[in-house]
GROMACS .gro file of C-alpha atoms in nm:
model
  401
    1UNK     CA    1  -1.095   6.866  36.959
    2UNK     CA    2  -0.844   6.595  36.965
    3UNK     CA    3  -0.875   6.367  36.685
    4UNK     CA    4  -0.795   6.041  36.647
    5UNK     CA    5  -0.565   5.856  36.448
    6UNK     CA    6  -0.731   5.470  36.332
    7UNK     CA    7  -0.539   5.232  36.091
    8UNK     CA    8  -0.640   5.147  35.734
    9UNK     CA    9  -0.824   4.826  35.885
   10UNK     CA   10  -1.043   5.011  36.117
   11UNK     CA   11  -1.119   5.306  35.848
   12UNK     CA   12  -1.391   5.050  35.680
   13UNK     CA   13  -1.647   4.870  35.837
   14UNK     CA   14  -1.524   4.591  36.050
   15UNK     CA   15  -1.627   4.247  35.951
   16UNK     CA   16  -1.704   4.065  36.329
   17UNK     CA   17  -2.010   4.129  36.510
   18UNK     CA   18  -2.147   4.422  36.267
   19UNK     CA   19  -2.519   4.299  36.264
   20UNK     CA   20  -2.821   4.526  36.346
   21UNK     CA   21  -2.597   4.720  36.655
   22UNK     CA   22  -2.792   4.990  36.860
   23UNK     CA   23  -2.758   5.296  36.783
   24UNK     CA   24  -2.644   5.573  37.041
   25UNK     CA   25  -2.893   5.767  37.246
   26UNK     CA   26  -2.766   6.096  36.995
   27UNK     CA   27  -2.933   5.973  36.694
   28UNK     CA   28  -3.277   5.893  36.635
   29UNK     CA   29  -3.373   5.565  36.448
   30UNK     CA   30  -3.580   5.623  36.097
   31UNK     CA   31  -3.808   5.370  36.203
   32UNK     CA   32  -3.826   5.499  36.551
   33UNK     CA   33  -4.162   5.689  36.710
   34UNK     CA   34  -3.915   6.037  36.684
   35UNK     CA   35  -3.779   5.906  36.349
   36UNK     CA   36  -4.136   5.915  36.204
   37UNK     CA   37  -4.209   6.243  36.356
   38UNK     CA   38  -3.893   6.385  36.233
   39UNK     CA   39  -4.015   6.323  35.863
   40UNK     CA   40  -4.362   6.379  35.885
   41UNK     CA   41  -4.267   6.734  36.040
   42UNK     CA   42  -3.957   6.734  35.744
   43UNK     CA   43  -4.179   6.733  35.478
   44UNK     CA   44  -4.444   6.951  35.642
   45UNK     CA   45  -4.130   7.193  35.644
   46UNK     CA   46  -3.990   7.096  35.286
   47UNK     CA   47  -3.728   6.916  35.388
   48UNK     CA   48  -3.787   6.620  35.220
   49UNK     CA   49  -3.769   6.693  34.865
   50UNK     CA   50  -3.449   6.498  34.815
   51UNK     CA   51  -3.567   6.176  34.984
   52UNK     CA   52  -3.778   6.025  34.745
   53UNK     CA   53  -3.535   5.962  34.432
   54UNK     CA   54  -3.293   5.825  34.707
   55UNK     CA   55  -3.576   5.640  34.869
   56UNK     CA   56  -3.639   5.410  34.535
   57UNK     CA   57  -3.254   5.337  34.494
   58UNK     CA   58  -3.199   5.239  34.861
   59UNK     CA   59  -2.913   5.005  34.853
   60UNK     CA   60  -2.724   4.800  35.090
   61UNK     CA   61  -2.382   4.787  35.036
   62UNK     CA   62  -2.292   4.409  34.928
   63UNK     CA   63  -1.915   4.372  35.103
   64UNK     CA   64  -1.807   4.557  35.487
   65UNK     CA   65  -1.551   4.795  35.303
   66UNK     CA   66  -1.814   4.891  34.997
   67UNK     CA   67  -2.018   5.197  35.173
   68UNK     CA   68  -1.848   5.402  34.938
   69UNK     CA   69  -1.879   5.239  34.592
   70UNK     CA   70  -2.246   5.169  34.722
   71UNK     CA   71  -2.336   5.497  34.795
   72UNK     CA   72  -2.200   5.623  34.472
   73UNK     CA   73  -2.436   5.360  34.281
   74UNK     CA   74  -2.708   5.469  34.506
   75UNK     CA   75  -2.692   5.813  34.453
   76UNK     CA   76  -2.617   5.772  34.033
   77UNK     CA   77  -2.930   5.577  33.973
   78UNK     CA   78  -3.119   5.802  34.170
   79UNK     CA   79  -3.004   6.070  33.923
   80UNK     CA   80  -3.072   5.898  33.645
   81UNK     CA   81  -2.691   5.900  33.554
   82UNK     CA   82  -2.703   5.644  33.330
   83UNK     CA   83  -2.343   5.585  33.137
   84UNK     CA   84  -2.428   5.392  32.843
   85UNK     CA   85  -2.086   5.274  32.810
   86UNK     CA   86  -2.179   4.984  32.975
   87UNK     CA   87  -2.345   4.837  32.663
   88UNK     CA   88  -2.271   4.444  32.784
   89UNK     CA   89  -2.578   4.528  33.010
   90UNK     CA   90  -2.748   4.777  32.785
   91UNK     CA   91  -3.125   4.660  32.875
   92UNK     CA   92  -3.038   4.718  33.251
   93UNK     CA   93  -2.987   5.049  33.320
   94UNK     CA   94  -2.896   4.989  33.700
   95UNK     CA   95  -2.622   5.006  33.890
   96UNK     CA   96  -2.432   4.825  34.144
   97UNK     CA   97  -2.088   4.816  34.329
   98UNK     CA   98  -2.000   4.569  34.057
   99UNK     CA   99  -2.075   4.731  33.728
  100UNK     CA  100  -1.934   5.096  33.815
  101UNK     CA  101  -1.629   5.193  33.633
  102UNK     CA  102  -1.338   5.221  33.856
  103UNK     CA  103  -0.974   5.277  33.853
  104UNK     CA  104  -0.892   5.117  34.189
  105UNK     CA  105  -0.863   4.677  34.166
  106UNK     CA  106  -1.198   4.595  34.278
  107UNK     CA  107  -0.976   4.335  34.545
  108UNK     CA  108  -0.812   4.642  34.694
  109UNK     CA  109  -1.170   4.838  34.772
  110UNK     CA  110  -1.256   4.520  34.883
  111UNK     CA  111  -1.019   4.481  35.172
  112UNK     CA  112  -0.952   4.817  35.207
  113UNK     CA  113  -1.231   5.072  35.094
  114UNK     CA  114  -1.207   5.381  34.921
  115UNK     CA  115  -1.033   5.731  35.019
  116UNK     CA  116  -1.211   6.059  34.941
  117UNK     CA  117  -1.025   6.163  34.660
  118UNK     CA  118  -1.076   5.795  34.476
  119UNK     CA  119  -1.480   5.856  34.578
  120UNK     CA  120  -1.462   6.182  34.383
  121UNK     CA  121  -1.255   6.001  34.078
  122UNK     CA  122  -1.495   5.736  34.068
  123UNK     CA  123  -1.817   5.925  34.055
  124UNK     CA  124  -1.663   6.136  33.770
  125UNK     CA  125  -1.585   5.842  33.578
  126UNK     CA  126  -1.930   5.723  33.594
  127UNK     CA  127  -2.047   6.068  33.412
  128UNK     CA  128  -2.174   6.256  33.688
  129UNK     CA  129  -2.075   6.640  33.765
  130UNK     CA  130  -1.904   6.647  34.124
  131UNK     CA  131  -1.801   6.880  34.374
  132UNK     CA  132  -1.589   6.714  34.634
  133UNK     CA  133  -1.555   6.925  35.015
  134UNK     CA  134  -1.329   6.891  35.311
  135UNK     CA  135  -1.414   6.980  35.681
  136UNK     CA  136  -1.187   7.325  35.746
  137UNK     CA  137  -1.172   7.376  35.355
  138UNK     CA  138  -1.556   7.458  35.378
  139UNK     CA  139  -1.706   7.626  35.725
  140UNK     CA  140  -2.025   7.462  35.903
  141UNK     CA  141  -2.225   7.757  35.735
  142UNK     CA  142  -2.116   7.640  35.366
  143UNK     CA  143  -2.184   7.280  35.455
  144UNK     CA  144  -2.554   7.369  35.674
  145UNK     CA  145  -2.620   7.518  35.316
  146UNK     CA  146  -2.530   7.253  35.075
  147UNK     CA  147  -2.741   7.058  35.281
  148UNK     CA  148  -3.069   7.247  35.310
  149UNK     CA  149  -3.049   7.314  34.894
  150UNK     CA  150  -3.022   6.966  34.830
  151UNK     CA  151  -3.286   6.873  35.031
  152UNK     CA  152  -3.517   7.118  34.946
  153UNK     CA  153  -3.460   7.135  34.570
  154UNK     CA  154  -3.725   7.002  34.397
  155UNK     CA  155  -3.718   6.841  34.116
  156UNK     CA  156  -3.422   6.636  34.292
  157UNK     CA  157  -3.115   6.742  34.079
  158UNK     CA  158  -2.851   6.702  34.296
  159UNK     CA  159  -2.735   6.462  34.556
  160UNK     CA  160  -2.502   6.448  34.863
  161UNK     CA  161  -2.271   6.195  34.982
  162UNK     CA  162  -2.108   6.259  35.314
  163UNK     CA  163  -1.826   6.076  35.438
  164UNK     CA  164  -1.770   6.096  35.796
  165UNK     CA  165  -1.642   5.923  36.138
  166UNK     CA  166  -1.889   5.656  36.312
  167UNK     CA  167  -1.697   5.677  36.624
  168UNK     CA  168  -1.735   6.057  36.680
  169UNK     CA  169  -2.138   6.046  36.637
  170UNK     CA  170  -2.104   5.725  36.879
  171UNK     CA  171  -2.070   5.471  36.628
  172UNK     CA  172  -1.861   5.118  36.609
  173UNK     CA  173  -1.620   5.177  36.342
  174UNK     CA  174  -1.419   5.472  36.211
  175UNK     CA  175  -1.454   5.605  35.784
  176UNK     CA  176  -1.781   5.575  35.657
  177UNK     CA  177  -1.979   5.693  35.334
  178UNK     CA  178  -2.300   5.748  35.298
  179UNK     CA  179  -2.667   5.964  35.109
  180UNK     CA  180  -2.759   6.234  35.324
  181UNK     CA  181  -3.118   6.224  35.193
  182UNK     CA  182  -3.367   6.504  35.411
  183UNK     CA  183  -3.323   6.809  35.646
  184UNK     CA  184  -3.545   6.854  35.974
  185UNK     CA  185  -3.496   7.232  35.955
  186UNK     CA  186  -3.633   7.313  36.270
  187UNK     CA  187  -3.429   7.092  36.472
  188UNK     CA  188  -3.116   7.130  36.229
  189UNK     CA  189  -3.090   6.709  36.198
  190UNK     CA  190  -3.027   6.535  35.911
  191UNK     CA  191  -3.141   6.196  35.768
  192UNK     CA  192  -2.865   5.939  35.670
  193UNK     CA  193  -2.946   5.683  35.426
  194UNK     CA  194  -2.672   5.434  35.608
  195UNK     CA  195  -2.588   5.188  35.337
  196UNK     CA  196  -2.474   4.897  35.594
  197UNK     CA  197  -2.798   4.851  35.665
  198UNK     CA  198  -2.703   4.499  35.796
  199UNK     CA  199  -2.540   4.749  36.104
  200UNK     CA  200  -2.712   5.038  36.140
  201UNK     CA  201  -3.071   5.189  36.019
  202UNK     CA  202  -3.125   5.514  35.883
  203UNK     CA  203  -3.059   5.765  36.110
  204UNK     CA  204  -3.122   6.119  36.168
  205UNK     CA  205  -2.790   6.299  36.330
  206UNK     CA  206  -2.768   6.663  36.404
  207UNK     CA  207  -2.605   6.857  36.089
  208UNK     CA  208  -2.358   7.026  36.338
  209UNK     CA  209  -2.254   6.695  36.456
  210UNK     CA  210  -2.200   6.593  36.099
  211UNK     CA  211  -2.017   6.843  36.021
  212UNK     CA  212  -1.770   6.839  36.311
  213UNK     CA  213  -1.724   6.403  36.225
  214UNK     CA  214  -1.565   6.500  35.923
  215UNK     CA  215  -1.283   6.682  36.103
  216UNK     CA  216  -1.098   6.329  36.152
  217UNK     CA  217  -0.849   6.259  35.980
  218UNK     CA  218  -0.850   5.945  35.746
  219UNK     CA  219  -0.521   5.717  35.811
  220UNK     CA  220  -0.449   5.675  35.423
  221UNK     CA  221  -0.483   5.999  35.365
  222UNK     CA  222  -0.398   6.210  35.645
  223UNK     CA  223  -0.681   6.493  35.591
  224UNK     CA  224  -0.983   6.550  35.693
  225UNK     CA  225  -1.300   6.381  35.562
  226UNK     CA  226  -1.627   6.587  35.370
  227UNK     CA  227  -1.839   6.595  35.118
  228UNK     CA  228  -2.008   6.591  34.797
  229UNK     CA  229  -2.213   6.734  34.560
  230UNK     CA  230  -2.324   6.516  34.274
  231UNK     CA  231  -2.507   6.609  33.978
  232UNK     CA  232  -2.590   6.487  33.634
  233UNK     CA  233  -2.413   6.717  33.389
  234UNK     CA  234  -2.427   6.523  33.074
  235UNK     CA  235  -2.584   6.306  32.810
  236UNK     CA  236  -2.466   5.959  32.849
  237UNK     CA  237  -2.168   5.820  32.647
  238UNK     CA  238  -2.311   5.632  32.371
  239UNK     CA  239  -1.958   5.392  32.291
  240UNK     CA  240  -1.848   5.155  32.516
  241UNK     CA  241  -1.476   5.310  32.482
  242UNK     CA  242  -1.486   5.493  32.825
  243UNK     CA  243  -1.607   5.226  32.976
  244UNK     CA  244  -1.321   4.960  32.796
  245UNK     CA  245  -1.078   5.150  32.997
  246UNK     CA  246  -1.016   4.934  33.230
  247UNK     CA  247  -0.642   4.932  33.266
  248UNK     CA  248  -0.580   5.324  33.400
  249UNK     CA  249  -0.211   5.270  33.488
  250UNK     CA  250  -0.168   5.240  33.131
  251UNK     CA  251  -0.426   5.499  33.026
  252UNK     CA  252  -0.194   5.764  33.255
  253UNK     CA  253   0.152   5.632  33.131
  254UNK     CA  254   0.037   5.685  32.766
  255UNK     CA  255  -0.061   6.056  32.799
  256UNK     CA  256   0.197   6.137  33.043
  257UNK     CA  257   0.462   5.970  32.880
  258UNK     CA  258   0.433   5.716  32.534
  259UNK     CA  259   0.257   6.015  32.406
  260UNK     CA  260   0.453   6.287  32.471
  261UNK     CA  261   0.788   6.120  32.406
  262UNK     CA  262   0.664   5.989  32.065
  263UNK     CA  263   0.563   6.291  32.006
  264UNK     CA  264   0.904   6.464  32.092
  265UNK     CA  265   1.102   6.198  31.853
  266UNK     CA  266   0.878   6.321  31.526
  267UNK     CA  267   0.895   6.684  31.552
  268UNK     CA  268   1.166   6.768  31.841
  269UNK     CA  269   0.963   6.979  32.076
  270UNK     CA  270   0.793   6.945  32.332
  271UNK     CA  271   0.408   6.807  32.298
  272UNK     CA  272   0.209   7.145  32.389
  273UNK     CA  273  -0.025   7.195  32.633
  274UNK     CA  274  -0.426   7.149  32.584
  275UNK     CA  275  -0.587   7.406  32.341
  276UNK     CA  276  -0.240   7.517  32.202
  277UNK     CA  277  -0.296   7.628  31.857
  278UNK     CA  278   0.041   7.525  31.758
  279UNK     CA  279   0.032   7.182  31.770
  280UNK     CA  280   0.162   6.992  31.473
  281UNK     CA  281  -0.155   6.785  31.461
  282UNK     CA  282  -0.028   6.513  31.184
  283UNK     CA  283   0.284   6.416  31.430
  284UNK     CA  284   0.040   6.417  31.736
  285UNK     CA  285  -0.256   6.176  31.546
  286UNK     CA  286   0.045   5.935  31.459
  287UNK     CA  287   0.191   5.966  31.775
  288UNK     CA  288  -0.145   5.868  31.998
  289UNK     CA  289  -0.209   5.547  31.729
  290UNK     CA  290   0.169   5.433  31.783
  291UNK     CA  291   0.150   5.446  32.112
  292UNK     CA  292  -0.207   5.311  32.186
  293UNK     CA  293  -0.114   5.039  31.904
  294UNK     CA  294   0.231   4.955  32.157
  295UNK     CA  295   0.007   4.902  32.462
  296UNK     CA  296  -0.160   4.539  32.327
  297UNK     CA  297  -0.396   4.482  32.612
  298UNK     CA  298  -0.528   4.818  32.671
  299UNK     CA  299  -0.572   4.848  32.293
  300UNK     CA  300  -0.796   4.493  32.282
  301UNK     CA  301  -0.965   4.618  32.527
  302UNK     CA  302  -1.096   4.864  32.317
  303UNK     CA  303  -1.125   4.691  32.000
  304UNK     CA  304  -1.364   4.458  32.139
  305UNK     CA  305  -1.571   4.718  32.336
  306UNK     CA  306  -1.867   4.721  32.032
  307UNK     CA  307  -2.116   4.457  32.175
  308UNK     CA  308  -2.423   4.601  31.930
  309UNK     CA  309  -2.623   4.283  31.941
  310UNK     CA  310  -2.658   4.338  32.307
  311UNK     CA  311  -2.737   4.747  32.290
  312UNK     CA  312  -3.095   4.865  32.295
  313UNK     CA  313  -3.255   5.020  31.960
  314UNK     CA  314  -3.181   5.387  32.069
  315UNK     CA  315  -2.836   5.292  32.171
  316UNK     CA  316  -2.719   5.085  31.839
  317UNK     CA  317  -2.937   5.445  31.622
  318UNK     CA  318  -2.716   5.680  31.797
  319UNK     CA  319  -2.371   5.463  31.806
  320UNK     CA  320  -2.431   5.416  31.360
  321UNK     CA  321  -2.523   5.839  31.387
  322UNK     CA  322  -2.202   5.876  31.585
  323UNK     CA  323  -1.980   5.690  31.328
  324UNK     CA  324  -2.083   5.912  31.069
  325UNK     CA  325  -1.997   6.233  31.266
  326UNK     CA  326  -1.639   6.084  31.331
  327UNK     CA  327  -1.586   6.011  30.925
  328UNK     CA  328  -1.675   6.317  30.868
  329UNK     CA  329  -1.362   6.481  31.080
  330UNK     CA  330  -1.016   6.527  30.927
  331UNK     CA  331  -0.861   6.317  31.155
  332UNK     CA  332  -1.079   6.046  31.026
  333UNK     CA  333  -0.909   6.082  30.737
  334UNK     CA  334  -0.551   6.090  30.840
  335UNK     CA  335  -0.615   5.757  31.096
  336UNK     CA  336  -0.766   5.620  30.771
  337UNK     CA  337  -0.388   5.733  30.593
  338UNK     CA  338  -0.164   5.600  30.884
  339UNK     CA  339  -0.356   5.286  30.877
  340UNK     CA  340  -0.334   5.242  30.485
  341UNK     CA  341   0.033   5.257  30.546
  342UNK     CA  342   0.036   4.965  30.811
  343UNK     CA  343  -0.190   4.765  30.621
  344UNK     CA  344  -0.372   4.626  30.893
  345UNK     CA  345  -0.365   4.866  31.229
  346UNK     CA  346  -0.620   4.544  31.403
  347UNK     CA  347  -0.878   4.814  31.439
  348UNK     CA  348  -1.228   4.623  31.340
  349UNK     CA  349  -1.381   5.027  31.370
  350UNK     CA  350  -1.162   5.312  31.252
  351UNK     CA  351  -1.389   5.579  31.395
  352UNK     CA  352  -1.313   5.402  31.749
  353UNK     CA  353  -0.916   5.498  31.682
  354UNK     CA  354  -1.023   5.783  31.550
  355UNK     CA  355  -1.303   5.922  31.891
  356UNK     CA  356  -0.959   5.824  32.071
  357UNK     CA  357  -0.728   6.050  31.873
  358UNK     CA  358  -1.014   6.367  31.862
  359UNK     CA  359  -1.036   6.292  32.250
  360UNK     CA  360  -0.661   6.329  32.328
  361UNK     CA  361  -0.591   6.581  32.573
  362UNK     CA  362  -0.366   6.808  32.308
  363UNK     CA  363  -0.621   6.813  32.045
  364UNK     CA  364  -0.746   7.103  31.952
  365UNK     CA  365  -1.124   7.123  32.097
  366UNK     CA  366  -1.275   7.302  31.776
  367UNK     CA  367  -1.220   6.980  31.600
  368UNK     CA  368  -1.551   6.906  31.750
  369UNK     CA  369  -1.781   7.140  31.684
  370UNK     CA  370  -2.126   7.128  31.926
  371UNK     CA  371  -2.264   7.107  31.563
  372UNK     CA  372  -2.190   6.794  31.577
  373UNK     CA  373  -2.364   6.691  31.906
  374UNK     CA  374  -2.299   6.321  31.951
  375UNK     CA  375  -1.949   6.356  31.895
  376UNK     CA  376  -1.911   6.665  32.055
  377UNK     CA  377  -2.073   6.518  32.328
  378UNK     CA  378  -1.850   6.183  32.302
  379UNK     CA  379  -1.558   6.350  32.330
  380UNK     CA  380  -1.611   6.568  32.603
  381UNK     CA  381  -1.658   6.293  32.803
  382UNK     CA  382  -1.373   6.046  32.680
  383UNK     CA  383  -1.156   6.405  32.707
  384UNK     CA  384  -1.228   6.475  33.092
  385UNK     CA  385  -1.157   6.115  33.193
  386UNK     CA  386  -0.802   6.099  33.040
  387UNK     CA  387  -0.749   6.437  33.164
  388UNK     CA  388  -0.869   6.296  33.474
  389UNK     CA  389  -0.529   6.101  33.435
  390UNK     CA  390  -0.285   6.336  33.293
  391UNK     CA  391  -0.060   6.580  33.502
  392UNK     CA  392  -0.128   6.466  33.875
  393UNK     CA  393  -0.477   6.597  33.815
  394UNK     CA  394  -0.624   6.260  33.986
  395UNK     CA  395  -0.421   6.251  34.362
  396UNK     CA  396  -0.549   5.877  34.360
  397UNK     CA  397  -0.303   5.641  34.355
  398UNK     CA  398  -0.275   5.536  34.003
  399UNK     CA  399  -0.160   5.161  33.957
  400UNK     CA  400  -0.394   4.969  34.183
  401UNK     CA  401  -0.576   4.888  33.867
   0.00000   0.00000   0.00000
């Protein structure tokens, strides 16, 4: 097929004459006589296992280019993924566009939207376990199968977003994300929890035809669109550190570069790669604290991330259990040292400079043992998201933040 090439304007949803359209004679309205049939007959088939969670977190994206950040909010409360990093709203565990942690300036998605590869950052970010797929990547077959499992699961575990091209399934528009919430395995046609609601319903679109709207390309990107597989992998994070991360440019220059170089001027070599053994460990904890203490607003951001008058009862037990776990680690000790030193490092919590130091990407793992299983736990997740920034790994461009 021929595809078509749309600017970075026309990739979200346009922002004149969007409300309630029609939709084409190829897709069937939820609401619709066949829409009702089509799920009646869905869950007579078990189809419609993956509905339901979806159903209760139904959200309408709140700005034209925010189908993607609202899908992903849609999708992680009806998972359950609930990062309690966000401890400024501890006693509402819910979602929204605005309370997800991103690394993308929240102006930019707003006038622009989101790419695929910043959707899959994102929803690991928030704590959920993703598996991001691109039309020609991943066949029709792979894709007709991702879809059937996670609409026939039950209990709902996993969840798919799909992002996809209005204007090949007849649409107004071009990019768009979206749930794909229930399978009509008879008739091979798929329910779409649209998040503009305020332009189209829910709609149920062939799964072939799905597929094959993914094959255009996206005009930021230039690749295909696909999808993605989201589960809940984890237990929450129970510090707000992850979550105090809000300036990511910085985050990546520090462990691609401050850290490293630092790092070079104490020993002369070369800072090793993750899990090497050979690591001088004392040069590398001094080396993370020097540079973390260089980078002033990215290191207040952090020092003020404890908000425990505002964290619920389980929160503020686990966060006092997790303090203990860190004091009980060596490098406890030797931030405890290099701070003695300084006199005052303007660290109100050592074990906060401390979770940062165990989480760095060059520190040896077994310095966490699972015995430990807050802090194992803690670190595993403040471990994947810097990784997330280290060595290219992340092909979003880092900076808009």
């Amino acid at each position: 097929m021929r595809l078509t090439r749309v600017t970075r304007a026309e990739a979200i949803c346009p922002t004149v004459g969007i409300y309630r359209r029609q939709l084409p004679d190829s897709l069937v309205s939820f609401s619709s006589d066949d829409g009702r049939r089509l799920f009646r007959e869905a869950m007579v088939q078990g189809g419609c296992e993956g509905y339901f969670a979806l159903a209760e977190q139904f959200h309408t994206q709140n700005e034209p280019a925010y189908c993607g950040l609202g899908s992903l909010a849609m999708v992680l409360n009806a998972l359950n993924i609930d990062d309690r990093s966000q401890v400024e709203k501890a006693n509402i565990k819910h979602l929204t566009e605005d309370s997800l942690d991103v690394h993308v300036a929240m102006d930019v998605v707003r006038k622009e939207g989101i790419t695929f590869d910043e959707f899959h950052c994102m929803a690991l970010l928030n704590g959920a376990k993703v598996t991001a797929k691109r039309h020609g990547e991943h066949s029709y077959e792979e894709f007709r199968a991702d879809v059937e499992r996670v609409c026939t699961a039950t209990p709902t575990a996993e969840a798919m977003v799909v992002t996809f091209s209005r204007k090949y399934i007849g649409q107004t528009g071009s990019g768009h994300f979206s749930p794909l919430a229930a399978l009509h395995p008879a008739s091979s046609q798929a329910l779409v929890l649209d998040t503009a609601r305020f332009k189209y319903p829910p709609f149920w679109v062939g799964v072939r035809t799905m597929y094959d709207s993914m094959e255009e390309h996206d005009s930021a990107t230039g690749r295909p669109r696909g999808w993605y597989l989201i589960k809940r992998f984890r237990a929450p994070s129970v510090t707000g550190v992850a979550r105090s991360m809000m300036s990511w440019a910085a985050v990546h220059d520090m462990v691609d570069a401050k850290v490293p170089a630092e790092y070079h001027r104490r020993t002369g070599a070369p800072l090793p790669h993750e899990g090497d053994p050979d690591v001088d460990l004392d040069a590398l904890i001094k080396s993370v604290l020097v540079a973390i203490d260089a980078a002033v607003e990215f290191k207040s951001s952090l020092v003020t991330t404890h908000n425990e008058h505002l964290m619920s009862p389980d929160n503020l037990r686990d966060l006092t259990e997790l303090k203990g776990e860190v004091r009980e680690t060596e490098v406890y000790a030797a931030v405890e040292a290099h701070y003695a030193e300084l006199g005052d490092g303007g660290w109100p919590s050592l074990e906060v400079a401390a979770l940062l130091v165990l989480s760095w990407p060059a520190v040896p793992a077994a310095l966490t043992p699972p015995a430990r299983p807050l802090l194992h736990n803690e670190v595993s997740f403040l471990r994947e998201r810097l990784l997330l920034m280290s060595g290219g790994r992340c092909s979003c461009p880092i900076g808009h933040a």
